[in-house]
Coordinates of C-alpha atoms and ligand atoms in Angstrom, one line a residue:
X12 CA 61.5 135.8 203.7
X13 CA 59.9 133.5 201.1
X14 CA 56.8 135.7 200.9
X15 CA 59.0 138.8 200.5
X16 CA 60.8 137.1 197.6
X17 CA 57.5 136.2 195.9
X18 CA 56.3 139.8 196.2
X19 CA 59.6 141.0 194.7
X20 CA 59.3 138.6 191.9
X21 CA 55.7 139.6 191.2
X22 CA 56.7 143.2 191.1
X23 CA 59.5 142.4 188.8
X24 CA 57.2 140.4 186.5
X25 CA 54.7 143.2 186.4
X26 CA 57.4 145.7 185.5
X27 CA 58.6 143.3 182.8
X28 CA 55.1 142.9 181.5
X29 CA 54.6 146.6 181.3
X30 CA 57.8 147.1 179.5
X31 CA 57.9 144.0 177.3
X32 CA 54.4 142.5 177.2
X33 CA 52.6 145.3 175.4
X34 CA 52.5 145.1 171.6
X35 CA 53.3 148.4 170.0
X36 CA 50.4 149.5 167.8
X37 CA 52.6 151.2 165.3
X38 CA 56.3 151.0 165.9
X39 CA 57.0 153.5 163.1
X40 CA 55.0 156.1 164.8
X41 CA 57.5 156.3 167.6
X42 CA 60.5 156.1 165.3
X43 CA 63.1 158.7 165.8
X44 CA 63.1 161.9 163.9
X45 CA 66.8 161.6 163.3
X46 CA 67.4 158.6 161.0
X47 CA 67.2 159.4 157.3
X48 CA 65.6 156.5 155.5
X49 CA 64.5 156.6 151.9
X50 CA 61.4 154.5 151.0
X51 CA 62.1 151.3 149.2
X52 CA 59.7 149.5 147.0
X53 CA 60.2 146.0 148.4
X54 CA 58.4 143.0 146.9
X55 CA 55.7 141.3 149.0
X56 CA 57.2 139.0 151.6
X57 CA 60.7 140.4 151.3
X58 CA 62.9 138.7 153.8
X59 CA 64.2 141.1 156.5
X60 CA 66.3 138.8 158.5
X61 CA 68.9 138.8 161.2
X62 CA 71.3 136.1 162.3
X63 CA 71.5 136.2 166.1
X64 CA 73.0 132.7 166.6
X65 CA 75.2 133.9 169.5
X66 CA 72.3 135.4 171.5
X67 CA 71.6 132.6 174.0
X68 CA 75.3 132.4 174.9
X69 CA 75.3 136.2 175.4
X70 CA 72.2 136.0 177.7
X71 CA 73.8 133.2 179.6
X72 CA 76.9 135.5 180.0
X73 CA 74.7 138.1 181.7
X74 CA 74.0 140.4 178.7
X75 CA 70.7 142.1 178.8
X76 CA 68.8 143.6 175.9
X77 CA 66.4 146.5 176.0
X78 CA 63.4 147.5 174.0
X79 CA 62.5 150.8 172.4
X80 CA 60.9 152.1 175.6
X81 CA 64.2 151.6 177.4
X82 CA 63.1 148.7 179.5
X83 CA 64.6 145.2 179.4
X84 CA 62.9 143.2 176.8
X85 CA 63.2 139.9 175.0
X86 CA 65.4 140.7 172.0
X87 CA 63.2 138.6 169.8
X88 CA 60.3 140.9 170.6
X89 CA 62.3 144.0 169.9
X90 CA 63.5 142.6 166.6
X91 CA 59.9 141.7 165.6
X92 CA 58.7 145.1 166.5
X93 CA 61.5 146.6 164.4
X94 CA 60.3 144.9 161.3
X95 CA 62.5 141.8 161.3
X96 CA 60.6 138.8 159.9
X97 CA 63.2 136.1 159.7
X98 CA 65.8 134.8 162.2
X99 CA 68.8 132.9 160.9
X100 CA 70.6 130.4 163.0
X101 CA 73.8 128.4 162.4
X102 CA 73.9 124.8 163.3
X103 CA 77.1 122.9 164.0
X104 CA 77.1 119.1 164.4
X105 CA 78.9 119.0 167.7
X106 CA 80.7 122.1 168.9
X107 CA 81.9 120.6 172.2
X108 CA 85.0 118.8 173.4
X109 CA 84.8 115.4 175.1
X110 CA 84.3 117.1 178.5
X111 CA 81.3 119.1 177.2
X112 CA 83.2 122.4 176.9
X113 CA 81.8 124.5 174.1
X114 CA 84.0 125.7 171.2
X115 CA 82.3 129.2 171.4
X116 CA 80.7 131.2 168.7
X117 CA 77.4 130.6 170.6
X118 CA 78.0 126.8 170.9
X119 CA 75.4 126.5 168.3
X120 CA 74.3 122.9 168.1
X121 CA 70.8 121.9 167.0
X122 CA 69.5 122.3 170.6
X123 CA 70.4 125.9 170.6
X124 CA 68.8 126.3 167.2
X125 CA 65.6 124.9 168.6
X126 CA 65.6 127.3 171.5
X127 CA 66.2 130.2 169.1
X128 CA 63.6 128.9 166.7
X129 CA 60.9 128.7 169.4
X130 CA 61.5 132.3 170.4
X131 CA 61.4 133.4 166.8
X132 CA 58.2 131.6 166.2
X133 CA 56.7 133.0 169.3
X134 CA 57.1 136.5 167.9
X135 CA 55.9 135.6 164.4
X136 CA 59.3 135.4 162.7
X137 CA 60.3 132.5 160.5
X138 CA 63.5 130.5 161.0
X139 CA 66.3 130.2 158.5
X140 CA 68.4 127.2 159.4
X141 CA 72.1 127.4 158.4
X142 CA 73.7 124.0 158.5
X143 CA 77.5 124.3 158.4
X144 CA 78.0 120.5 158.3
X145 CA 81.1 121.0 160.5
X146 CA 81.7 121.0 164.2
X147 CA 82.7 124.7 164.1
X148 CA 82.9 127.6 161.7
X149 CA 82.7 126.8 158.0
X150 CA 83.6 129.6 155.5
X151 CA 85.6 130.0 152.3
X152 CA 88.8 129.5 154.4
X153 CA 87.8 126.2 155.9
X154 CA 85.1 123.5 155.5
X155 CA 86.2 120.9 158.1
X156 CA 84.4 117.6 158.4
X157 CA 82.7 116.9 161.7
X158 CA 84.9 114.7 163.8
X159 CA 82.4 111.8 163.9
X160 CA 82.2 111.7 160.1
X161 CA 85.9 112.1 159.4
X162 CA 86.7 108.5 158.5
X163 CA 83.6 108.0 156.3
X164 CA 83.7 107.3 152.6
X165 CA 81.4 109.6 150.6
X166 CA 78.4 107.3 150.4
X167 CA 78.4 106.8 154.1
X168 CA 79.0 110.5 154.8
X169 CA 76.1 111.4 152.5
X170 CA 73.8 109.1 154.4
X171 CA 75.0 110.6 157.8
X172 CA 74.4 114.1 156.5
X173 CA 70.9 113.1 155.4
X174 CA 70.1 111.6 158.8
X175 CA 71.6 114.5 160.7
X176 CA 69.7 117.0 158.6
X177 CA 66.4 115.1 158.9
X178 CA 66.7 114.5 162.6
X179 CA 67.7 118.1 163.3
X180 CA 64.7 119.4 161.3
X181 CA 62.4 117.0 163.0
X182 CA 63.4 118.4 166.4
X183 CA 62.4 121.8 165.1
X184 CA 59.2 120.5 163.6
X185 CA 58.3 118.8 166.9
X186 CA 58.7 122.1 168.7
X187 CA 56.4 123.8 166.1
X188 CA 59.2 126.1 164.9
X189 CA 58.2 127.9 161.8
X190 CA 61.1 127.0 159.5
X191 CA 61.0 129.0 156.3
X192 CA 64.3 128.2 154.7
X193 CA 67.2 125.8 155.2
X194 CA 70.7 126.3 154.0
X195 CA 72.7 123.3 152.8
X196 CA 76.2 124.5 153.8
X197 CA 77.7 127.8 154.7
X198 CA 79.8 129.8 152.2
X199 CA 80.6 126.6 150.3
X200 CA 83.0 128.1 147.8
X201 CA 84.2 124.9 146.2
X202 CA 84.3 122.9 149.5
X203 CA 82.0 121.5 152.1
X204 CA 82.2 119.1 154.9
X205 CA 85.8 118.3 154.2
X206 CA 85.2 117.5 150.5
X207 CA 86.7 119.6 147.7
X208 CA 85.5 117.7 144.6
X209 CA 82.3 119.0 143.2
X210 CA 80.9 115.5 142.5
X211 CA 81.3 114.7 146.2
X212 CA 80.1 118.1 147.5
X213 CA 77.0 117.7 145.3
X214 CA 76.3 114.2 146.6
X215 CA 76.2 115.7 150.1
X216 CA 74.2 118.7 149.1
X217 CA 71.6 116.5 147.4
X218 CA 71.3 114.4 150.6
X219 CA 70.7 117.6 152.6
X220 CA 68.1 118.9 150.2
X221 CA 66.3 115.6 150.2
X222 CA 66.0 115.7 154.0
X223 CA 64.6 119.3 153.9
X224 CA 62.0 118.4 151.3
X225 CA 60.8 115.5 153.4
X226 CA 60.6 117.3 156.7
X227 CA 59.6 120.8 155.6
X228 CA 58.1 120.5 152.1
X229 CA 57.1 124.2 152.1
X230 CA 60.5 125.5 153.2
X231 CA 62.9 126.9 150.7
X232 CA 66.2 125.1 150.1
X233 CA 69.1 127.5 149.9
X234 CA 72.8 127.2 148.9
X235 CA 75.2 129.8 150.2
X236 CA 78.4 131.2 148.6
X237 CA 80.7 134.1 149.3
X238 CA 82.8 136.6 147.4
X239 CA 80.6 137.9 144.6
X240 CA 83.6 140.0 143.6
X241 CA 85.5 136.8 142.6
X242 CA 83.3 136.3 139.5
X243 CA 82.9 132.6 140.4
X244 CA 79.2 132.4 141.0
X245 CA 78.3 131.1 137.6
X246 CA 80.8 128.3 137.9
X247 CA 79.3 127.3 141.2
X248 CA 75.7 127.4 139.8
X249 CA 76.7 125.4 136.8
X250 CA 78.0 122.6 139.1
X251 CA 74.8 122.6 141.0
X252 CA 72.8 122.4 137.8
X253 CA 75.1 119.7 136.3
X254 CA 74.6 117.4 139.3
X255 CA 70.9 118.4 139.4
X256 CA 70.7 119.7 142.9
X257 CA 67.1 120.5 144.0
X258 CA 67.2 124.0 145.5
X259 CA 65.4 127.3 145.4
X260 CA 67.6 130.1 146.5
X261 CA 71.2 131.0 145.5
X262 CA 72.3 133.1 148.5
X263 CA 75.4 135.3 148.8
X264 CA 77.3 137.0 151.6
X265 CA 77.8 140.6 150.9
X266 CA 80.0 142.6 153.3
X267 CA 80.5 146.0 151.6
X268 CA 83.9 146.3 153.2
X269 CA 85.3 143.3 151.2
X270 CA 82.8 142.1 148.6
X271 CA 83.1 144.6 145.8
X272 CA 80.3 146.9 144.5
X273 CA 76.6 146.5 144.8
X274 CA 76.4 146.8 141.0
X275 CA 78.6 143.8 140.7
X276 CA 76.6 141.9 143.2
X277 CA 73.4 142.6 141.2
X278 CA 75.1 141.6 138.0
X279 CA 76.4 138.3 139.5
X280 CA 73.1 137.3 141.1
X281 CA 70.9 138.4 138.2
X282 CA 73.0 136.2 136.0
X283 CA 72.2 133.2 138.2
X284 CA 68.5 134.0 137.8
X285 CA 68.8 134.5 134.0
X286 CA 70.6 131.2 133.5
X287 CA 69.2 128.9 136.2
X288 CA 65.9 130.7 137.1
X289 CA 66.8 130.7 140.8
X290 CA 65.7 133.1 143.5
X291 CA 68.6 135.0 145.1
X292 CA 69.3 136.9 148.3
X293 CA 72.0 138.4 150.5
X294 CA 72.1 136.0 153.4
X295 CA 74.8 137.8 155.4
X296 CA 75.7 141.5 155.5
X297 CA 76.9 144.0 158.1
X298 CA 78.6 147.3 158.6
X299 CA 80.2 149.1 161.5
X300 CA 78.5 151.9 163.5
X301 CA 81.7 152.8 165.2
X302 CA 85.4 152.3 164.6
X303 CA 86.5 151.2 168.0
X304 CA 86.1 148.0 169.9
X305 CA 84.0 147.5 173.1
X306 CA 84.9 144.1 174.4
X307 CA 88.7 144.1 174.6
X308 CA 88.9 141.8 171.6
X309 CA 89.8 143.3 168.2
X310 CA 87.2 143.6 165.5
X311 CA 87.2 142.6 161.8
X312 CA 86.9 146.2 160.7
X313 CA 88.3 149.0 162.8
X314 CA 89.6 152.0 160.7
X315 CA 90.2 155.3 162.3
X316 CA 89.0 157.3 159.3
X317 CA 85.6 158.9 159.6
X318 CA 84.5 157.6 156.2
X319 CA 85.4 154.1 155.0
X320 CA 84.2 152.5 151.8
X321 CA 81.7 155.3 151.2
X322 CA 79.8 154.8 154.5
X323 CA 80.7 156.7 157.6
X324 CA 81.3 154.6 160.7
X325 CA 78.1 155.9 162.3
X326 CA 74.6 154.7 163.1
X327 CA 73.3 156.5 160.0
X328 CA 76.2 155.1 157.9
X329 CA 75.4 151.6 159.1
X330 CA 71.7 152.2 158.3
X331 CA 72.6 153.5 154.8
X332 CA 74.6 150.4 154.1
X333 CA 71.7 148.2 155.0
X334 CA 69.2 150.3 153.0
X335 CA 71.5 150.1 149.9
X336 CA 71.8 146.3 150.2
X337 CA 68.0 145.9 150.5
X338 CA 67.5 148.3 147.7
X339 CA 69.9 146.5 145.4
X340 CA 68.4 143.0 146.2
X341 CA 64.9 144.3 145.7
X342 CA 65.8 145.4 142.2
X343 CA 67.2 142.1 141.3
X344 CA 65.1 139.9 139.0
X345 CA 64.3 137.4 141.7
X346 CA 65.7 139.1 144.9
X347 CA 63.9 137.8 147.9
X348 CA 65.6 139.3 150.9
X349 CA 68.5 140.4 153.1
X350 CA 69.8 139.0 156.3
X351 CA 72.0 141.0 158.7
X352 CA 74.7 139.0 160.4
X353 CA 75.0 139.0 164.2
X354 CA 73.5 142.4 165.1
X355 CA 73.3 141.3 168.8
X356 CA 76.9 140.1 169.3
X357 CA 77.9 142.8 171.7
X358 CA 80.3 142.8 174.6
X359 CA 79.6 140.5 177.6
X360 CA 81.1 143.1 180.0
X361 CA 82.5 146.6 180.4
X362 CA 85.4 146.0 182.8
X363 CA 88.3 144.0 181.5
X364 CA 89.5 141.4 179.0
X365 CA 90.0 138.9 181.8
X366 CA 86.4 139.2 183.1
X367 CA 85.1 138.9 179.6
X368 CA 87.4 136.0 178.8
X369 CA 86.0 134.0 181.7
X370 CA 82.5 134.4 180.3
X371 CA 83.5 133.6 176.7
X372 CA 85.2 130.4 177.9
X373 CA 82.3 129.4 180.2
X374 CA 79.3 130.2 177.9
X375 CA 80.8 130.2 174.4
X376 CA 79.9 133.8 173.9
X377 CA 83.2 134.8 172.1
X378 CA 84.0 133.8 168.5
X379 CA 85.9 130.8 169.8
X380 CA 87.0 129.4 173.1
X381 CA 90.3 127.8 174.0
X382 CA 88.5 124.5 173.9
X383 CA 88.1 124.7 170.2
X384 CA 91.8 123.8 169.8
X385 CA 90.9 120.1 169.8
X386 CA 89.0 120.6 166.6
X387 CA 90.7 123.6 164.9
X388 CA 94.1 124.1 166.4
X389 CA 95.6 126.5 163.8
X390 CA 92.9 129.2 163.9
X391 CA 90.4 129.0 166.7
X392 CA 92.9 127.2 168.9
X393 CA 95.4 130.1 168.5
X394 CA 93.2 133.2 168.1
X395 CA 90.2 132.4 170.3
X396 CA 88.6 135.3 172.1
X397 CA 85.5 137.6 172.1
X398 CA 83.3 139.3 169.5
X399 CA 85.0 140.5 166.4
X400 CA 81.8 142.3 165.3
X401 CA 80.6 144.2 168.4
X402 CA 81.1 147.5 166.5
X403 CA 78.8 146.1 163.7
X404 CA 75.9 145.3 166.0
X405 CA 72.5 146.9 165.9
X406 CA 72.6 147.2 169.7
X407 CA 75.0 149.3 171.7
X408 CA 77.5 147.9 174.1
X409 CA 74.9 148.0 176.9
X410 CA 72.2 146.2 174.9
X411 CA 70.1 149.2 173.9
X412 CA 68.8 149.1 170.2
X413 CA 70.5 151.5 167.9
X414 CA 68.4 153.7 165.6
X415 CA 69.8 151.8 162.7
X416 CA 67.7 148.7 163.7
X417 CA 64.6 150.8 162.7
X418 CA 65.5 150.6 159.0
X419 CA 63.7 147.2 158.7
X420 CA 60.4 149.0 159.3
X421 CA 61.3 152.4 158.0
X422 CA 62.2 151.3 154.5
X423 CA 58.5 150.5 153.9
X424 CA 57.4 154.1 154.6
X425 CA 60.6 156.1 154.3
X426 CA 61.6 158.6 157.0
X427 CA 62.7 161.8 155.3
X428 CA 64.4 164.2 157.6
X429 CA 66.5 167.3 157.1
X430 CA 69.9 166.3 155.7
X431 CA 72.8 166.7 158.0
X432 CA 76.5 166.2 157.7
X433 CA 77.2 162.6 158.8
X434 CA 80.9 162.6 158.6
X435 CA 83.7 164.5 156.9
X436 CA 86.1 162.8 154.6
X437 CA 89.8 163.1 155.5
X438 CA 91.7 165.7 153.5
X439 CA 95.2 165.4 152.2
X440 CA 97.4 168.3 151.3
X441 CA 101.0 168.6 150.2
X442 CA 102.7 172.0 150.5
X443 CA 106.2 173.1 149.5
X444 CA 108.3 174.5 152.3
X445 CA 108.7 177.7 150.2
X446 CA 105.0 178.2 149.5
X447 CA 102.4 179.8 151.5
X448 CA 100.4 177.2 153.4
X449 CA 96.8 177.6 152.3
X450 CA 94.4 175.2 154.0
X451 CA 91.2 174.4 152.0
X452 CA 88.1 176.3 152.8
X453 CA 85.9 173.4 151.9
X454 CA 86.0 169.7 152.4
X455 CA 83.9 166.8 151.3
X456 CA 81.3 165.5 153.6
X457 CA 79.0 162.5 153.5
X458 CA 75.5 163.5 154.3
X459 CA 72.8 161.6 156.1
X460 CA 71.4 160.3 152.9
X461 CA 74.9 159.2 151.9
X462 CA 75.3 161.8 149.3
X463 CA 78.7 163.5 149.0
X464 CA 78.8 167.3 149.3
X465 CA 81.4 170.1 149.7
X466 CA 80.9 171.9 153.0
X467 CA 82.8 174.8 154.6
X468 CA 85.3 174.0 157.2
X469 CA 87.1 175.9 160.0
X470 CA 90.6 174.6 160.8
X471 CA 92.5 175.1 164.0
X472 CA 95.1 177.9 163.9
X473 CA 98.4 177.0 162.4
X474 CA 101.8 178.7 162.7
X475 CA 103.1 178.9 159.2
X476 CA 106.5 180.1 160.3
X477 CA 106.9 177.0 162.4
X478 CA 105.5 174.6 159.7
X479 CA 108.2 175.9 157.3
X480 CA 111.1 176.1 159.7
X481 CA 110.6 172.4 160.8
X482 CA 111.5 171.3 157.3
X483 CA 110.1 168.2 155.6
X484 CA 107.5 166.8 158.0
X485 CA 103.9 165.6 158.3
X486 CA 101.1 167.2 160.4
X487 CA 97.6 166.3 161.4
X488 CA 95.4 169.4 161.6
X489 CA 91.9 169.3 163.1
X490 CA 88.9 171.3 162.1
X491 CA 85.2 171.4 162.2
X492 CA 82.5 171.3 159.5
X493 CA 78.8 171.5 160.4
X494 CA 79.6 170.2 163.9
X495 CA 81.6 167.2 162.7
X496 CA 85.3 166.7 163.1
X497 CA 87.4 167.3 160.0
X498 CA 91.0 166.0 159.7
X499 CA 93.6 167.3 157.3
X500 CA 96.9 165.4 156.8
X501 CA 99.4 168.1 155.8
X502 CA 102.7 167.1 154.3
X503 CA 105.4 169.8 154.2
X504 CA 107.6 168.7 151.4
X505 CA 110.2 169.9 149.0
X506 CA 108.7 169.9 145.5
X507 CA 110.7 168.7 142.6
X508 CA 109.5 170.2 139.4
X509 CA 111.5 167.8 137.3
X510 CA 110.1 164.7 135.6
X511 CA 111.9 161.5 136.5
X512 CA 114.5 163.3 138.6
X513 CA 116.2 160.2 139.8
X514 CA 115.9 158.3 136.5
X515 CA 114.0 155.7 138.6
X516 CA 111.4 155.0 135.9
X517 CA 114.2 153.3 134.0
X518 CA 113.6 155.4 130.9
X519 CA 114.4 158.9 129.8
X520 CA 111.0 160.4 130.5
X521 CA 111.3 164.1 129.7
X522 CA 115.1 164.1 129.7
X523 CA 116.8 164.7 126.3
X524 CA 120.4 164.1 125.3
X525 CA 122.1 166.5 122.9
X526 CA 125.2 164.5 121.8
X527 CA 127.9 166.8 120.3
X528 CA 130.9 164.4 120.6
X529 CA 129.5 161.0 119.5
X530 CA 130.2 159.2 122.7
X531 CA 130.0 155.4 122.7
X532 CA 127.5 155.0 125.5
X533 CA 124.8 157.4 126.7
X534 CA 121.9 155.8 128.4
X535 CA 119.9 155.0 131.5
X536 CA 121.6 152.2 133.4
X537 CA 120.2 150.0 136.1
X538 CA 122.9 149.4 138.8
X539 CA 122.2 150.5 142.3
X540 CA 125.9 150.4 143.4
X541 CA 126.7 153.0 140.7
X542 CA 123.6 155.2 141.5
X543 CA 123.4 158.0 144.0
X544 CA 119.9 156.9 144.9
X545 CA 117.7 154.1 143.8
X546 CA 118.6 151.6 141.1
X547 CA 119.0 153.8 138.0
X548 CA 121.2 156.6 136.9
X549 CA 122.3 158.2 133.6
X550 CA 125.5 156.6 132.3
X551 CA 128.1 157.9 129.9
X552 CA 131.3 156.3 128.5
X553 CA 133.5 156.7 125.5
X554 CA 136.9 155.2 124.5
X555 CA 138.1 158.1 122.3
X556 CA 139.6 161.3 123.6
X557 CA 137.2 164.3 123.4
X558 CA 134.2 162.3 122.4
X559 CA 132.4 162.9 125.7
X560 CA 130.6 166.1 124.9
X561 CA 126.9 166.2 125.6
X562 CA 124.1 168.0 127.3
X563 CA 121.4 166.2 129.4
X564 CA 118.4 168.4 129.9
X565 CA 114.7 168.7 130.3
X566 CA 112.1 171.5 129.9
X567 CA 109.9 172.5 132.8
X568 CA 106.7 174.4 132.3
X569 CA 103.7 175.7 134.3
X570 CA 105.8 177.2 137.0
X571 CA 104.6 180.0 139.3
X572 CA 106.5 183.3 139.8
X573 CA 109.5 182.8 142.0
X574 CA 113.2 182.3 142.6
X575 CA 114.3 178.8 141.9
X576 CA 117.4 176.6 142.1
X577 CA 118.6 173.6 140.3
X578 CA 121.1 170.9 141.3
X579 CA 122.3 167.7 139.8
X580 CA 125.1 165.2 140.8
X581 CA 127.8 163.5 138.8
X582 CA 130.7 161.1 139.4
X583 CA 133.2 159.5 137.0
X584 CA 136.8 159.2 136.0
X585 CA 139.5 159.2 133.3
X586 CA 138.2 162.7 132.4
X587 CA 141.4 164.7 131.5
X588 CA 140.5 168.3 131.2
X589 CA 136.8 168.9 132.0
X590 CA 134.2 171.5 131.3
X591 CA 131.2 170.3 133.4
X592 CA 128.5 172.6 134.6
X593 CA 124.8 172.6 135.4
X594 CA 122.7 175.3 133.7
X595 CA 119.3 176.8 133.6
X596 CA 117.8 178.4 130.6
X597 CA 114.8 180.7 130.7
X598 CA 113.0 181.0 127.4
X599 CA 116.0 179.6 125.6
X600 CA 118.6 181.9 127.3
X601 CA 121.1 180.5 129.7
X602 CA 120.6 182.6 132.9
X603 CA 122.8 180.9 135.4
X604 CA 125.3 178.0 135.7
X605 CA 127.1 176.1 138.4
X606 CA 130.5 174.4 137.8
X607 CA 131.6 171.0 138.9
X608 CA 133.9 168.2 137.8
X609 CA 134.5 164.4 138.0
X610 CA 137.4 162.8 139.8
X611 CA 137.1 159.1 140.5
X612 CA 134.7 156.2 141.1
X613 CA 132.0 156.9 143.7
X614 CA 133.1 160.5 144.4
X615 CA 129.9 162.3 143.7
X616 CA 130.0 166.0 143.0
X617 CA 126.9 168.3 143.1
X618 CA 126.5 171.1 140.6
X619 CA 124.2 173.8 141.9
X620 CA 122.5 176.7 140.0
X621 CA 121.0 179.5 142.2
X622 CA 118.9 182.6 141.8
X623 CA 116.9 181.6 138.8
X624 CA 114.1 184.1 138.5
X625 CA 111.0 182.8 136.8
X626 CA 107.8 184.4 135.8
X627 CA 104.6 182.4 135.3
X628 CA 104.5 181.3 131.7
X629 CA 108.3 181.1 131.2
X630 CA 109.7 178.0 129.7
X631 CA 112.6 176.8 131.8
X632 CA 115.2 174.2 130.7
X633 CA 117.4 172.5 133.3
X634 CA 120.5 170.6 132.3
X635 CA 124.1 169.5 132.7
X636 CA 126.8 170.0 130.2
X637 CA 129.5 167.4 130.3
X638 CA 132.7 167.8 128.2
X639 CA 135.9 165.8 128.9
X640 CA 139.2 165.7 127.0
X641 CA 139.5 162.1 128.1
X642 CA 143.3 162.1 128.6
X643 CA 143.8 159.9 125.5
X644 CA 141.6 157.1 126.6
X645 CA 138.1 158.6 126.9
X646 CA 136.0 159.3 130.0
X647 CA 133.1 157.7 131.8
X648 CA 130.7 158.7 134.5
X649 CA 127.2 158.6 136.1
X650 CA 124.6 161.3 136.6
X651 CA 121.8 161.1 139.2
X652 CA 119.5 163.0 141.6
X653 CA 118.4 166.2 139.9
X654 CA 116.3 168.7 141.8
X655 CA 114.5 171.9 140.6
X656 CA 112.7 173.7 143.3
X657 CA 112.0 177.0 144.9
X658 CA 115.2 178.5 146.4
X659 CA 115.2 178.5 150.2
Ligands
LIG712 CA1 85.5 143.2 169.7

């Protein structure tokens, strides 16, 4: 039995060796023919990093990763073969409760970082150490102090931070890990380690930097901020300079979904280089290759549209996002690299939430476990669960690398293939119930090089009769363009060709008043209880008999040939004899009218004008004539809800 086992193990090892042990001569040579990659002119030594901090907890949970030949392979080898030259790892001070249960998110203490660092070094990649100086996640929303430091005054805390940094780095040094860069804090937008006063934050940062210089004098010291779109980077950098922090790299997160444009990112980081002569980089970025979730725990981005923020949710779209970020950083004055965040944080299982949850809890392979509540009860303690970025990974849900992982190599050579339609943008169309429904023959598509083009589309058959007879309603119509799904959102509506038909802008807009009787009050009034709809209506009132005598009208142009109708509503009182009617003029001639009257408060009457024949180019005027004798004490009233539309 024992011998049999040994044979099995030997066969397994041989198989593994053949799959994993061989070093590819030229990984690019076996790149796919499908991924479109434009060649980038990257500076020598450009950092192509990935943060795979969660990877050991995933492996412990049973996740297997595969290489380009389809066989199981150390993910560090696959990454190195794919052009990755830097591994980033987060370090939390003590992400465990008093019983040793991990808080999750990879349970990344320094011991885990050492393990990850050793494997990175084995495959020739440098390590970027990301100290959060917290027991769990630090980001712009929270910068909690480690529990064991929480009662310390700033001097004592700075000393503790120095010692922690130094001892942690010495562990890495002892294991011969090739540390290339060390981050002092993570997304420290005005806070770090429980401190929110710059003088104190800087005292801590200076202690951290000092420790890095002592242990790894050749490593770069980085600071890390988020939200380039906020315009705050110069303020941050000025604080670092004022307190004379010794650092090399001003690093930024850049998630295209949230962090503004690439142009803005370049402007913000170039400004830091101009003013403070610092190197800059994007130290976190990612994008989704699919919209849906694979681990029964919702993701940070998950739209259903095919194209979101310019990039399709596809493997090529994801690759294009990475290429664009690398391209932008490489064009910065001192841009040194890009790091992709958690490309391996995939699902720990395919079966159920409960099965996955058991693994997240046991191995810390979800973003947070329930044990984190002792430290962070309001966020992690409430919303703990799995991976929120499995649809942004560079490996599929089974652990096979996606083509998009190849960009790290392919940007050096380019991989120009025939352009294909990557995704079709959603189309929106409003159509009047009385008009013919004409679906567009072309739609906009995002091509594999991320350019935008019009392409022909074939829609499913529609039943016009039915669309019109169902009245005002919305429809989703599917189609196909170059083999990709197209979606049209059709709204069947009743047009209203009038400007400001409900007076809801609060001003007259195109409405005009022709006052023949010198009424006391003729204006737009804001009073929802006196309006037929909304908050505003047109108000009239006059104390003197026969002084209410006006026309309220507006011109309508650019109409198509057709038969139209007009309606408008009125209420009021104390009117005496009335002569009130709606009218429509075509080219100055009244062609039709519809009578109505006013009676008492809140009794609305609608005046309707039908059968208005219009030819294209005609000038049409819609209005209401209001004339009241006033029964010796004047009249008052309200006008609202006008509509000029095709006649049914
Ligand atoms: Ca998920």
